N, CA, C and O atoms as a CHARMM CRD file, in Angstrom:
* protein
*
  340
    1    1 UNK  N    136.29000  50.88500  40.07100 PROA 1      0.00000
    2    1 UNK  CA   134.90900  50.79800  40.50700 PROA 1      0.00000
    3    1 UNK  C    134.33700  49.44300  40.09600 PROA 1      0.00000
    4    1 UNK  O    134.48200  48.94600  38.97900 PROA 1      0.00000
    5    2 UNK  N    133.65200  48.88300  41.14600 PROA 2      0.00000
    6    2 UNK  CA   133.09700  47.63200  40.62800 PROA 2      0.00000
    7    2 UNK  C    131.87200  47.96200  40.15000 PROA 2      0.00000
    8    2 UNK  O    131.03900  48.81500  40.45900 PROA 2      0.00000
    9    3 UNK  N    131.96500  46.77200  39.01000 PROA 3      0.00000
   10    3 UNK  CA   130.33800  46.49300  38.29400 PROA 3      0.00000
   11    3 UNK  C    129.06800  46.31900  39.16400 PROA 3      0.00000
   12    3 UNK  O    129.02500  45.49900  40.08100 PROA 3      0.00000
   13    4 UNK  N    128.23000  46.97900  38.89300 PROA 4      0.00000
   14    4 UNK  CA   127.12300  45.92300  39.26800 PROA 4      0.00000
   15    4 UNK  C    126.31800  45.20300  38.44300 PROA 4      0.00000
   16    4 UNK  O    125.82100  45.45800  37.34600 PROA 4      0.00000
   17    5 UNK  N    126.26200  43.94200  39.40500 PROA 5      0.00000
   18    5 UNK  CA   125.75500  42.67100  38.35600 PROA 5      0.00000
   19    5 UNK  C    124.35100  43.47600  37.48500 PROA 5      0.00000
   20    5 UNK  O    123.61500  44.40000  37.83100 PROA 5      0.00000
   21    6 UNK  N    124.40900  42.63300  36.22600 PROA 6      0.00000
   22    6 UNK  CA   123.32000  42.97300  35.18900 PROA 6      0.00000
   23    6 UNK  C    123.10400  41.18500  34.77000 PROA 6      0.00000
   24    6 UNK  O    123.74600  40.14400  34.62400 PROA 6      0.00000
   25    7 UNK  N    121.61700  41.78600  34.71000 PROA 7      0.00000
   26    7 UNK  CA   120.94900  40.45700  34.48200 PROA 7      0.00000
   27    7 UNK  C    120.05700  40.74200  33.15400 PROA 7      0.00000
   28    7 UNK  O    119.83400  41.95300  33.16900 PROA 7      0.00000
   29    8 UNK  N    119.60900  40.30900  32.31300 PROA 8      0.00000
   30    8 UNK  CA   118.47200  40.57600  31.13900 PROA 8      0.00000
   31    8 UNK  C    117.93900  39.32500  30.82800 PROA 8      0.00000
   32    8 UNK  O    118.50500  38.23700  30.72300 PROA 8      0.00000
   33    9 UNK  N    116.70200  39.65700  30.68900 PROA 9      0.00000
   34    9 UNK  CA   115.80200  38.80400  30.05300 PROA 9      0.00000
   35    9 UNK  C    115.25700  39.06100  28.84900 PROA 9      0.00000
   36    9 UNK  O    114.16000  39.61400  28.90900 PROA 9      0.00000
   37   10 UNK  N    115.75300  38.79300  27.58800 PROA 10     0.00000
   38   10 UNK  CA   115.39400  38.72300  26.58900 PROA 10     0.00000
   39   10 UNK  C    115.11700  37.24700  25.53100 PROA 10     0.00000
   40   10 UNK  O    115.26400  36.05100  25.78200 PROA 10     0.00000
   41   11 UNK  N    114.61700  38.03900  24.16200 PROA 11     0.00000
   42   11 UNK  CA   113.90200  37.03600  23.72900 PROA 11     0.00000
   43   11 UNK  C    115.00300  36.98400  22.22600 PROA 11     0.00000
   44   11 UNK  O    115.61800  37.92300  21.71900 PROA 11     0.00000
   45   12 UNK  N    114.96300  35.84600  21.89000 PROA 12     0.00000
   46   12 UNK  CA   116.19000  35.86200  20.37400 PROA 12     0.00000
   47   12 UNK  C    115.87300  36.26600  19.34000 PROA 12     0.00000
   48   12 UNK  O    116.78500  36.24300  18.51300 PROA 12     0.00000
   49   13 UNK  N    114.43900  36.84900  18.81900 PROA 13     0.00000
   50   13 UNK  CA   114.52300  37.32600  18.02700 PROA 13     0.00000
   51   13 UNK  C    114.46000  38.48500  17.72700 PROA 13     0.00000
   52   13 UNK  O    114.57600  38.84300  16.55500 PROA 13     0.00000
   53   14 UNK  N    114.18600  39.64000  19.09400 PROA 14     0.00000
   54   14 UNK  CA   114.37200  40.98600  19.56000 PROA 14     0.00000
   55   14 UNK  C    115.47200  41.60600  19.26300 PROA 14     0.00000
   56   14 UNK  O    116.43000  41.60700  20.03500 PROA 14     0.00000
   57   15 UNK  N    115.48200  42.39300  17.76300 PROA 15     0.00000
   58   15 UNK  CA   115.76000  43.30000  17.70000 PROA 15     0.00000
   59   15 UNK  C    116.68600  44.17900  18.89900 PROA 15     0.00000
   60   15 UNK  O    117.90000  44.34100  19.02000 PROA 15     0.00000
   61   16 UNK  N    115.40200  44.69900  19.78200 PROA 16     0.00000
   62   16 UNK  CA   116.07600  45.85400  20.77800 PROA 16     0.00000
   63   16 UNK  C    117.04600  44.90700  21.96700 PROA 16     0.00000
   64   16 UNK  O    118.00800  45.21700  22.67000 PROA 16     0.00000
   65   17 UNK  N    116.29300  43.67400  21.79700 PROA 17     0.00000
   66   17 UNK  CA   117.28800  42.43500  23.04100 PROA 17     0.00000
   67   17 UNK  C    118.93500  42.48100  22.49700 PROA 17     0.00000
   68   17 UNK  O    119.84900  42.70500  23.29100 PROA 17     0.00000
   69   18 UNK  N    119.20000  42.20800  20.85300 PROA 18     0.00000
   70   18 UNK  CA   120.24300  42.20300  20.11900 PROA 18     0.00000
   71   18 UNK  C    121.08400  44.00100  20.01200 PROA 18     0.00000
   72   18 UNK  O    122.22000  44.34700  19.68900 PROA 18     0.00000
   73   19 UNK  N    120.17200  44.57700  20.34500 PROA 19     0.00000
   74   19 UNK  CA   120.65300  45.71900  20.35700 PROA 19     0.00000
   75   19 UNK  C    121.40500  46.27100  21.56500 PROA 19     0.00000
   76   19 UNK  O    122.38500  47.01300  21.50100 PROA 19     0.00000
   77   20 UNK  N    120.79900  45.79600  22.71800 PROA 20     0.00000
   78   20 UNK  CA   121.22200  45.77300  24.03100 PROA 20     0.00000
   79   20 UNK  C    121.93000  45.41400  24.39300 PROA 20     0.00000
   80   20 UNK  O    122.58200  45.95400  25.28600 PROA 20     0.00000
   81   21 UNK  N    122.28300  43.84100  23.67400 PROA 21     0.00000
   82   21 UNK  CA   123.20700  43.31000  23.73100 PROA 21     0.00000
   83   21 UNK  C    124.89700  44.08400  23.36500 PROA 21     0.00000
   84   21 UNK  O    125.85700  44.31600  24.10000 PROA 21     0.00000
   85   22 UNK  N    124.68500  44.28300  22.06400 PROA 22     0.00000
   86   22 UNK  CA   125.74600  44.77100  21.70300 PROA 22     0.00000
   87   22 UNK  C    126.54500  45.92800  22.30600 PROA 22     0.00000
   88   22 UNK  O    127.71600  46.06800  22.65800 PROA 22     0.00000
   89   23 UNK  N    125.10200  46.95400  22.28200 PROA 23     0.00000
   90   23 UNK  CA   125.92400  47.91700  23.65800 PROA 23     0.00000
   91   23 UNK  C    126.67900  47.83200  24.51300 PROA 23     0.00000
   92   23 UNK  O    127.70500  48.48900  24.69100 PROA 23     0.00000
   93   24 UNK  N    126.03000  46.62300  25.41600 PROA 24     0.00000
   94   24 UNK  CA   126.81000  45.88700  26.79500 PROA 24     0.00000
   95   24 UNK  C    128.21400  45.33600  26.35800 PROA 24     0.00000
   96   24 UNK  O    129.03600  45.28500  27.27300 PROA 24     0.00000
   97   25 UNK  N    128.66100  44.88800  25.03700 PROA 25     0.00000
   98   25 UNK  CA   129.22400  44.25600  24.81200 PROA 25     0.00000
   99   25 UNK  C    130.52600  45.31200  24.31700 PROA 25     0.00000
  100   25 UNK  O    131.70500  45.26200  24.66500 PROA 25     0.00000
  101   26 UNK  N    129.71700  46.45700  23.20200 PROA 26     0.00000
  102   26 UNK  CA   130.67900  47.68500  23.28100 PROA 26     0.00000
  103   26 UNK  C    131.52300  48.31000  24.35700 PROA 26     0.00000
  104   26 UNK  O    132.67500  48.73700  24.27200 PROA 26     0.00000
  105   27 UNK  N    130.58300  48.26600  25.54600 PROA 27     0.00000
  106   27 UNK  CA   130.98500  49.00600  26.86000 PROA 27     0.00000
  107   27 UNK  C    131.75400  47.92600  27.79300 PROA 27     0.00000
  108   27 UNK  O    132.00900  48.16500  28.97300 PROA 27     0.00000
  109   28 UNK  N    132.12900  46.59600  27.08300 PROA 28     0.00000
  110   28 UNK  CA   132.49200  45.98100  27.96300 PROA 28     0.00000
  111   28 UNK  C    132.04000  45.48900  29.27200 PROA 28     0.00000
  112   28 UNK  O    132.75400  45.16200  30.22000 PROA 28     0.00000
  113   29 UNK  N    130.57200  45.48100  29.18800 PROA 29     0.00000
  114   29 UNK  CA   129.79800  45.38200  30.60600 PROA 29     0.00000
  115   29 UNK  C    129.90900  43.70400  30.33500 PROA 29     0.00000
  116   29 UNK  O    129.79000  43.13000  29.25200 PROA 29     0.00000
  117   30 UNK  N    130.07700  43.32800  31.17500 PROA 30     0.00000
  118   30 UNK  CA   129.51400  41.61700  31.72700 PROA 30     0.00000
  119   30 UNK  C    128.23800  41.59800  32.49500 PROA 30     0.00000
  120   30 UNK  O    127.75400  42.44700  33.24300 PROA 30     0.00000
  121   31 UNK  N    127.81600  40.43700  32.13300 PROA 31     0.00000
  122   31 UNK  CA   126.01900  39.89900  32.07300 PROA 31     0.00000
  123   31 UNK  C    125.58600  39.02600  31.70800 PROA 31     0.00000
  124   31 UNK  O    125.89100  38.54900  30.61500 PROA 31     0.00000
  125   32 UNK  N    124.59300  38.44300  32.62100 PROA 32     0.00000
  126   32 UNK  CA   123.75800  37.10300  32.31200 PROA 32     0.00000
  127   32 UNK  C    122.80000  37.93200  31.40400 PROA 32     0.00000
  128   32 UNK  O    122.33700  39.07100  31.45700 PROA 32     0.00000
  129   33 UNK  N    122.66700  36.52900  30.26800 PROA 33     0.00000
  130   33 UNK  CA   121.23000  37.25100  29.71900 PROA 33     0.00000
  131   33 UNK  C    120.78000  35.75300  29.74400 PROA 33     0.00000
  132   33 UNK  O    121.54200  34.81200  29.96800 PROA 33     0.00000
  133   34 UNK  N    119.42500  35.65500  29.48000 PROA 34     0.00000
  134   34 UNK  CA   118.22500  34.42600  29.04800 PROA 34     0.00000
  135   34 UNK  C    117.39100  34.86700  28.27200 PROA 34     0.00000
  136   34 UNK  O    116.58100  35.77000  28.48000 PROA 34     0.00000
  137   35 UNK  N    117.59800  34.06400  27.05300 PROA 35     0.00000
  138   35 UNK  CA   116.28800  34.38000  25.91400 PROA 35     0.00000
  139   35 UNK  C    115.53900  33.29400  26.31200 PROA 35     0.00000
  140   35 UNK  O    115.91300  32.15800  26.60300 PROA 35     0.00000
  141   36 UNK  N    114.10200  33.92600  26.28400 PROA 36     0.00000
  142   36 UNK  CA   113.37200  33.30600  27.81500 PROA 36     0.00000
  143   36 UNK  C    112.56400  32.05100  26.56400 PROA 36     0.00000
  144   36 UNK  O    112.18900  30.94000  26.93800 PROA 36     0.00000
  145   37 UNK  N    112.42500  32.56100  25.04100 PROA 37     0.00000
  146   37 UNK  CA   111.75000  31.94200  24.13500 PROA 37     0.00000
  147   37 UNK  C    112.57700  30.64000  23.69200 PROA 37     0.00000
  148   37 UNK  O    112.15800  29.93900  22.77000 PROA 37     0.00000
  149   38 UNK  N    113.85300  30.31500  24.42700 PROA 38     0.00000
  150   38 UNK  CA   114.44500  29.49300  24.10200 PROA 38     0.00000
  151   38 UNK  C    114.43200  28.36100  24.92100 PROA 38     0.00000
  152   38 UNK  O    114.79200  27.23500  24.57800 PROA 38     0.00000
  153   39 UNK  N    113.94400  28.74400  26.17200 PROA 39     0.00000
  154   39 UNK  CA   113.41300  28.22000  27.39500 PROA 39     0.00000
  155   39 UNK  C    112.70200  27.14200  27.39700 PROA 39     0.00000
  156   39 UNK  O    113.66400  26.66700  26.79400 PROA 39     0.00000
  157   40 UNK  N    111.55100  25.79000  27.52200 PROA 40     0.00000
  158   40 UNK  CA   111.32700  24.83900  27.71100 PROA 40     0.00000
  159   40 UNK  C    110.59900  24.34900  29.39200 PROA 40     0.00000
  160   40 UNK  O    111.10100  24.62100  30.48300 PROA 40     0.00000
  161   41 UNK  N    109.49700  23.68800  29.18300 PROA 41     0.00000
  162   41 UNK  CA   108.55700  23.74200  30.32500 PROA 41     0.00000
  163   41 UNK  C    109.20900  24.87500  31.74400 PROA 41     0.00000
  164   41 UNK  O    109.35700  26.09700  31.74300 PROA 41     0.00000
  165   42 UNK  N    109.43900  24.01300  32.66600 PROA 42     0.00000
  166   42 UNK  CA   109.15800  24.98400  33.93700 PROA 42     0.00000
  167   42 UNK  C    110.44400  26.26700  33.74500 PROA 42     0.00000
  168   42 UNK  O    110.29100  27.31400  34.37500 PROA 42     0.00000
  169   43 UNK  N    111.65600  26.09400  32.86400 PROA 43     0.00000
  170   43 UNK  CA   112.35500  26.68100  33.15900 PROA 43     0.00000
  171   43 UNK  C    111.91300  28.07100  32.53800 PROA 43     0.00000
  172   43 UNK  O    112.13700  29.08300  33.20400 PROA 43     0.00000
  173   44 UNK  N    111.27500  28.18400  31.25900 PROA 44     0.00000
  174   44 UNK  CA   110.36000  28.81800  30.89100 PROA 44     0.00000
  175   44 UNK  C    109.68800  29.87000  31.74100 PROA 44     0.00000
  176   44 UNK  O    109.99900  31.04400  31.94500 PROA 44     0.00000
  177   45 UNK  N    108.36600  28.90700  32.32300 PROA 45     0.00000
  178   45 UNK  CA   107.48600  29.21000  33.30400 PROA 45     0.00000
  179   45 UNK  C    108.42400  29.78900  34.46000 PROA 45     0.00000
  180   45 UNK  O    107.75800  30.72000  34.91200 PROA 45     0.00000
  181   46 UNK  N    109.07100  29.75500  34.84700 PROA 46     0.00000
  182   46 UNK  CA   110.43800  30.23800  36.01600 PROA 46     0.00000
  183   46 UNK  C    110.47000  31.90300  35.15100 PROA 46     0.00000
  184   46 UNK  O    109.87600  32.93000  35.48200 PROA 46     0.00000
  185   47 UNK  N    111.44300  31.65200  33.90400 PROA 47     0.00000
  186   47 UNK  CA   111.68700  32.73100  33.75400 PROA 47     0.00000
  187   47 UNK  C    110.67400  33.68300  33.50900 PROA 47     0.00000
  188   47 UNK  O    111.14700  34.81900  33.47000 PROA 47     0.00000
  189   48 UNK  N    109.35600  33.63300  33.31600 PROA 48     0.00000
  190   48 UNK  CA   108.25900  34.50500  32.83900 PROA 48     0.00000
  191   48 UNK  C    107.63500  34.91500  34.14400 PROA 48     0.00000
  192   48 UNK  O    107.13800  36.03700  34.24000 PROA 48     0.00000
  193   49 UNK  N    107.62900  34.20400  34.99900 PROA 49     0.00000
  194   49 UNK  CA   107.18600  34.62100  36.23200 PROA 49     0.00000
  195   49 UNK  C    108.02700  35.69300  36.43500 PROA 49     0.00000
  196   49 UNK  O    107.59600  36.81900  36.68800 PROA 49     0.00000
  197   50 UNK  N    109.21400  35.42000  36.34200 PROA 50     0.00000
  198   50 UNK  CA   109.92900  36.59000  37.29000 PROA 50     0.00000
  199   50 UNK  C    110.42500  37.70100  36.34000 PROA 50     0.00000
  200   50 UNK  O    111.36900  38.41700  36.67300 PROA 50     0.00000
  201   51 UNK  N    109.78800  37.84800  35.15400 PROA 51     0.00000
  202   51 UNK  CA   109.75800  38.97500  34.15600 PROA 51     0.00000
  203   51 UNK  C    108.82600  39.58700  34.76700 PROA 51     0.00000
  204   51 UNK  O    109.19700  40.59000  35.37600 PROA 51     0.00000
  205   52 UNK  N    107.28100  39.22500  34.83800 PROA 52     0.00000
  206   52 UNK  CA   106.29100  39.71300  35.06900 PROA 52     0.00000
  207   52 UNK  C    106.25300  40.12600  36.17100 PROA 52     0.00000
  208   52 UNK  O    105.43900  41.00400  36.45900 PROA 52     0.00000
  209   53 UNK  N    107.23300  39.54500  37.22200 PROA 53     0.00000
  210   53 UNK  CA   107.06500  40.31700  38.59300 PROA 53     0.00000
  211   53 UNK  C    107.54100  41.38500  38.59500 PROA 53     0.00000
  212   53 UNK  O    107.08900  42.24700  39.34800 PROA 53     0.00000
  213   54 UNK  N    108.94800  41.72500  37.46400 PROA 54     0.00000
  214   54 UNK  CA   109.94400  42.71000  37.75200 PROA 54     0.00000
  215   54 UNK  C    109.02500  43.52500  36.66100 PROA 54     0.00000
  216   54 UNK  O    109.03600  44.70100  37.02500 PROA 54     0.00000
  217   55 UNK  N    108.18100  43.36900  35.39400 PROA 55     0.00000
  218   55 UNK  CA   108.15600  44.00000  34.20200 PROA 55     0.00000
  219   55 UNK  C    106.42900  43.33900  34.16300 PROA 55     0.00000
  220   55 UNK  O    106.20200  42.26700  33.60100 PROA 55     0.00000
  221   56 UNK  N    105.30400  44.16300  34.84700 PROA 56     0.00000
  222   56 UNK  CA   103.98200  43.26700  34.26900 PROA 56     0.00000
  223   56 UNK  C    103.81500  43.58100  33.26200 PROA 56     0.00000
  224   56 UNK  O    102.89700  42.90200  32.80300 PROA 56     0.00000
  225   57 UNK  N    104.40300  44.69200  32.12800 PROA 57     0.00000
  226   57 UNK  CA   103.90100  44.87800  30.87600 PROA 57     0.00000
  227   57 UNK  C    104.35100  43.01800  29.60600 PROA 57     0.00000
  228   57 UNK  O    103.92100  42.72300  28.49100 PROA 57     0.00000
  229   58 UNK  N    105.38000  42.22400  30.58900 PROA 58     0.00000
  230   58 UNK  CA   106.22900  41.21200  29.63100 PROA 58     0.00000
  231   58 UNK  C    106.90000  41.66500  28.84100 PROA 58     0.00000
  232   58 UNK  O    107.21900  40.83000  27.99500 PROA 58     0.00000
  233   59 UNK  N    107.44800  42.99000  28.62100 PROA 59     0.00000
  234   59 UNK  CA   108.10000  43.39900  27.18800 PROA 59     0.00000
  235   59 UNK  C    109.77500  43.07600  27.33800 PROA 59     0.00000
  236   59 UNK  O    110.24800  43.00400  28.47200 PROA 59     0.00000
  237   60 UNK  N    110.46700  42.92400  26.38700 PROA 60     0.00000
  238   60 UNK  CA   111.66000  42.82900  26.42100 PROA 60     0.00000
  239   60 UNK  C    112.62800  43.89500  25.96400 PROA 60     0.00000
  240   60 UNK  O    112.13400  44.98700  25.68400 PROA 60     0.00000
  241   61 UNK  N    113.89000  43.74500  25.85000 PROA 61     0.00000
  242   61 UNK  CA   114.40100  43.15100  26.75400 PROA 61     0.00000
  243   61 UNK  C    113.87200  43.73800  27.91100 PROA 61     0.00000
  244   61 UNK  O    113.29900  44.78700  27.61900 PROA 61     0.00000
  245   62 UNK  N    113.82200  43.39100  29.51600 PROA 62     0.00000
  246   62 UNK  CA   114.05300  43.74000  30.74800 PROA 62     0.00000
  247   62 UNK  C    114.96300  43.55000  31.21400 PROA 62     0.00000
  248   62 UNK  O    115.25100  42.35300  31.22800 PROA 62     0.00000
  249   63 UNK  N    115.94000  44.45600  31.84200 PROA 63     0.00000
  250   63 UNK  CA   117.47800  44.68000  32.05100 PROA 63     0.00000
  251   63 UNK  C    117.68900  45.01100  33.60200 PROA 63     0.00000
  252   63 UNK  O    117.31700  46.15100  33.87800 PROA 63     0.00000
  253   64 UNK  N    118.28500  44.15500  34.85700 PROA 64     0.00000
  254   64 UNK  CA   117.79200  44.96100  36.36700 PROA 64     0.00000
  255   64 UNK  C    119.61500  44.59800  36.35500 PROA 64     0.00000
  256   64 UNK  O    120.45000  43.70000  36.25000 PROA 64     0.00000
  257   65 UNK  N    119.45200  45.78400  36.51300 PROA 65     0.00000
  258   65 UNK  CA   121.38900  46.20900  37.08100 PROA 65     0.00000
  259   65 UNK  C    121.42800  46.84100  38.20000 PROA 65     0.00000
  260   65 UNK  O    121.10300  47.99000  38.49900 PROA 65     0.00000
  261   66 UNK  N    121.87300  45.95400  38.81500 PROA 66     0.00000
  262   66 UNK  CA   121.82300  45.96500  40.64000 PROA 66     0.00000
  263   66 UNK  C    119.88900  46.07500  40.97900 PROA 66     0.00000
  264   66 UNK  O    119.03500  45.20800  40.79100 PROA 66     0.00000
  265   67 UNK  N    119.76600  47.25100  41.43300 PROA 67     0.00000
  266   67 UNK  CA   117.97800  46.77300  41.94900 PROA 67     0.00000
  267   67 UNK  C    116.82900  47.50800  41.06500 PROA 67     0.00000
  268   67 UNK  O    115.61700  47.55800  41.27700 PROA 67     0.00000
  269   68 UNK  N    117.59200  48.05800  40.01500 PROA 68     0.00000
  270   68 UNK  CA   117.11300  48.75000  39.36900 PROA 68     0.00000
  271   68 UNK  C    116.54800  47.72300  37.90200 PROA 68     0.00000
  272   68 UNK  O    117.10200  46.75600  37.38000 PROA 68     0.00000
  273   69 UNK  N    115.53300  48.26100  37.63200 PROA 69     0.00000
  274   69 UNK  CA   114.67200  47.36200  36.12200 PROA 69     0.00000
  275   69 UNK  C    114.53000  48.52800  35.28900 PROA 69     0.00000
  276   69 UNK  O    113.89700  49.54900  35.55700 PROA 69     0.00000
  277   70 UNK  N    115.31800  48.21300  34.04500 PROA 70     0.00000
  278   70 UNK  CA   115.09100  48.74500  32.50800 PROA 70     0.00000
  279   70 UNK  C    114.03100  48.22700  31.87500 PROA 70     0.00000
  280   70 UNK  O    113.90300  47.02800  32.12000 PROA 70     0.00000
  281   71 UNK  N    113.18700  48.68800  31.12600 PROA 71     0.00000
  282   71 UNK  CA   112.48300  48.00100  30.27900 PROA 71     0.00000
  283   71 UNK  C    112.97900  48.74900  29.08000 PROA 71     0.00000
  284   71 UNK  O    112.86900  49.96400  28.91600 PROA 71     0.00000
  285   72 UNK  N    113.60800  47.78300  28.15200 PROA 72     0.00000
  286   72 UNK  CA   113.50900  48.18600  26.60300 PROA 72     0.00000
  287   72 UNK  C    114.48600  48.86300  26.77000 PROA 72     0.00000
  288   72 UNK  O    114.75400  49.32300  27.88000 PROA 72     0.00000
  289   73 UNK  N    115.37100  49.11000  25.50200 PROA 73     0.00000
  290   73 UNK  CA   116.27600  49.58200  25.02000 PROA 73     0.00000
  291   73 UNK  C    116.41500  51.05800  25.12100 PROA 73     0.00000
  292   73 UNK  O    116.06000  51.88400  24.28000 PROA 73     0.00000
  293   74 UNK  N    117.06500  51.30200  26.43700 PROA 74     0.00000
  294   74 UNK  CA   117.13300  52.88300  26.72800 PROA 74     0.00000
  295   74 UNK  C    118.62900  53.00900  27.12400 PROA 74     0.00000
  296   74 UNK  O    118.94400  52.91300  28.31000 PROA 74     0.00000
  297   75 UNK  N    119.54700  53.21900  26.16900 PROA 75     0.00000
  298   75 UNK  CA   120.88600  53.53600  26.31900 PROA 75     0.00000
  299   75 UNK  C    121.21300  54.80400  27.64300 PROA 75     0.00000
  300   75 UNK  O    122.16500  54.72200  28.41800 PROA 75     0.00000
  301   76 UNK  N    120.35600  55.73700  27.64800 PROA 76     0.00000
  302   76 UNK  CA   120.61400  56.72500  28.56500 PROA 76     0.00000
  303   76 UNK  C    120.51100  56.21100  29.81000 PROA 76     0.00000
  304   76 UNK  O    121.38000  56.45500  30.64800 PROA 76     0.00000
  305   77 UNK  N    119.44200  55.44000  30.08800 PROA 77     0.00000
  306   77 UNK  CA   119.39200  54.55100  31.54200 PROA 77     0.00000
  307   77 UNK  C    119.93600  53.47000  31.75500 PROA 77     0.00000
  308   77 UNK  O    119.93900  53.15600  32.94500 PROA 77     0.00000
  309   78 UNK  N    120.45400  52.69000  30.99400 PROA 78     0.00000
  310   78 UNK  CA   121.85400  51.84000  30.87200 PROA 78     0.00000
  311   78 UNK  C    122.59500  52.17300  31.79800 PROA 78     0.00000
  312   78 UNK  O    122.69400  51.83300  32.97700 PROA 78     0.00000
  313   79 UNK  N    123.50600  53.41500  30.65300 PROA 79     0.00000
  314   79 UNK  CA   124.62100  54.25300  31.21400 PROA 79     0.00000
  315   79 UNK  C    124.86000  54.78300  32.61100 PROA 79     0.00000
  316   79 UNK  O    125.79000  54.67100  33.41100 PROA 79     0.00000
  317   80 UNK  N    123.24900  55.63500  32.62300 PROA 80     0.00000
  318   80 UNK  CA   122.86800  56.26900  33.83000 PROA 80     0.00000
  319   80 UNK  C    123.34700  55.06600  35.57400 PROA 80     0.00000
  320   80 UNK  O    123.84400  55.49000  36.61700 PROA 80     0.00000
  321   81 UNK  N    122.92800  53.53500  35.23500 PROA 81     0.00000
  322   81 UNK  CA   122.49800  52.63000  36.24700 PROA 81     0.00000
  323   81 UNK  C    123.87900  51.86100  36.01700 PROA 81     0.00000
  324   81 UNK  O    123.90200  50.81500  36.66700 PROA 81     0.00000
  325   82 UNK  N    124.84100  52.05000  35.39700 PROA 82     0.00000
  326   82 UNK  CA   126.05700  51.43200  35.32100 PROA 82     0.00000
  327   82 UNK  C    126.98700  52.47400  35.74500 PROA 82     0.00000
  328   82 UNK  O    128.13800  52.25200  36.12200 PROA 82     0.00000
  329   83 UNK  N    126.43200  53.62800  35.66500 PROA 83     0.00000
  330   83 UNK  CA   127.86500  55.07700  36.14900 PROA 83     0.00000
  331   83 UNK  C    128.64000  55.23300  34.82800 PROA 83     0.00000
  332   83 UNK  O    129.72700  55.74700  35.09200 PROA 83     0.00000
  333   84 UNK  N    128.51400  54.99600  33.53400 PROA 84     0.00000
  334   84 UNK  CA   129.29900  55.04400  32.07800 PROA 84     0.00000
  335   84 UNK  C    128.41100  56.51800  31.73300 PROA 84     0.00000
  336   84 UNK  O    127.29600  57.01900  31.87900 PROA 84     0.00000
  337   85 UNK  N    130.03000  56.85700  31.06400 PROA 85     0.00000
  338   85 UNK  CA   129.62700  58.19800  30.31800 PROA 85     0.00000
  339   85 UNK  C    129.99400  57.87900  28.99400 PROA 85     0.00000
  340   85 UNK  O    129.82700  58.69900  28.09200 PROA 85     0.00000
């Protein structure tokens, strides 16, 4: 079964971003992430725009695997949006 792409936008000193991480990393999932606080003028402004479009609360991490958007560290909807048991 193929993956579907996962993208996250998190921030580096997030806790639940580092937590998310590791999961993905347990499960062997592959993924772009951007810690958006590491970011620098427009590329920055780029990435916050398109947090806020997908996530208006801004919270992190925000996780969209295939068309679907996670907000925050919810292992059950991870799993659920990747097909992992």
């Amino acid at each position: 079964m193929e993956q579907r792409p996962v993208r996250m936008y998190t921030l580096s000193t997030c806790g639940y971003c580092k937590a998310t991480k590791k999961f993905l990393d347990e499960c062997k999932v592959k993924y772009e992430a951007t810690d958006v606080d590491l970011l620098t003028g427009k590329e920055r402004e780029a990435a916050l725009a398109e947090v806020k479009r997908l996530n208006p609360q801004y919270s992190f991490p925000t996780i969209i695997i295939g068309d679907k958007v996670i907000v925050g560290y919810k292992e059950d909807e991870i799993r659920n949006a990747l097909g992992i048991t």
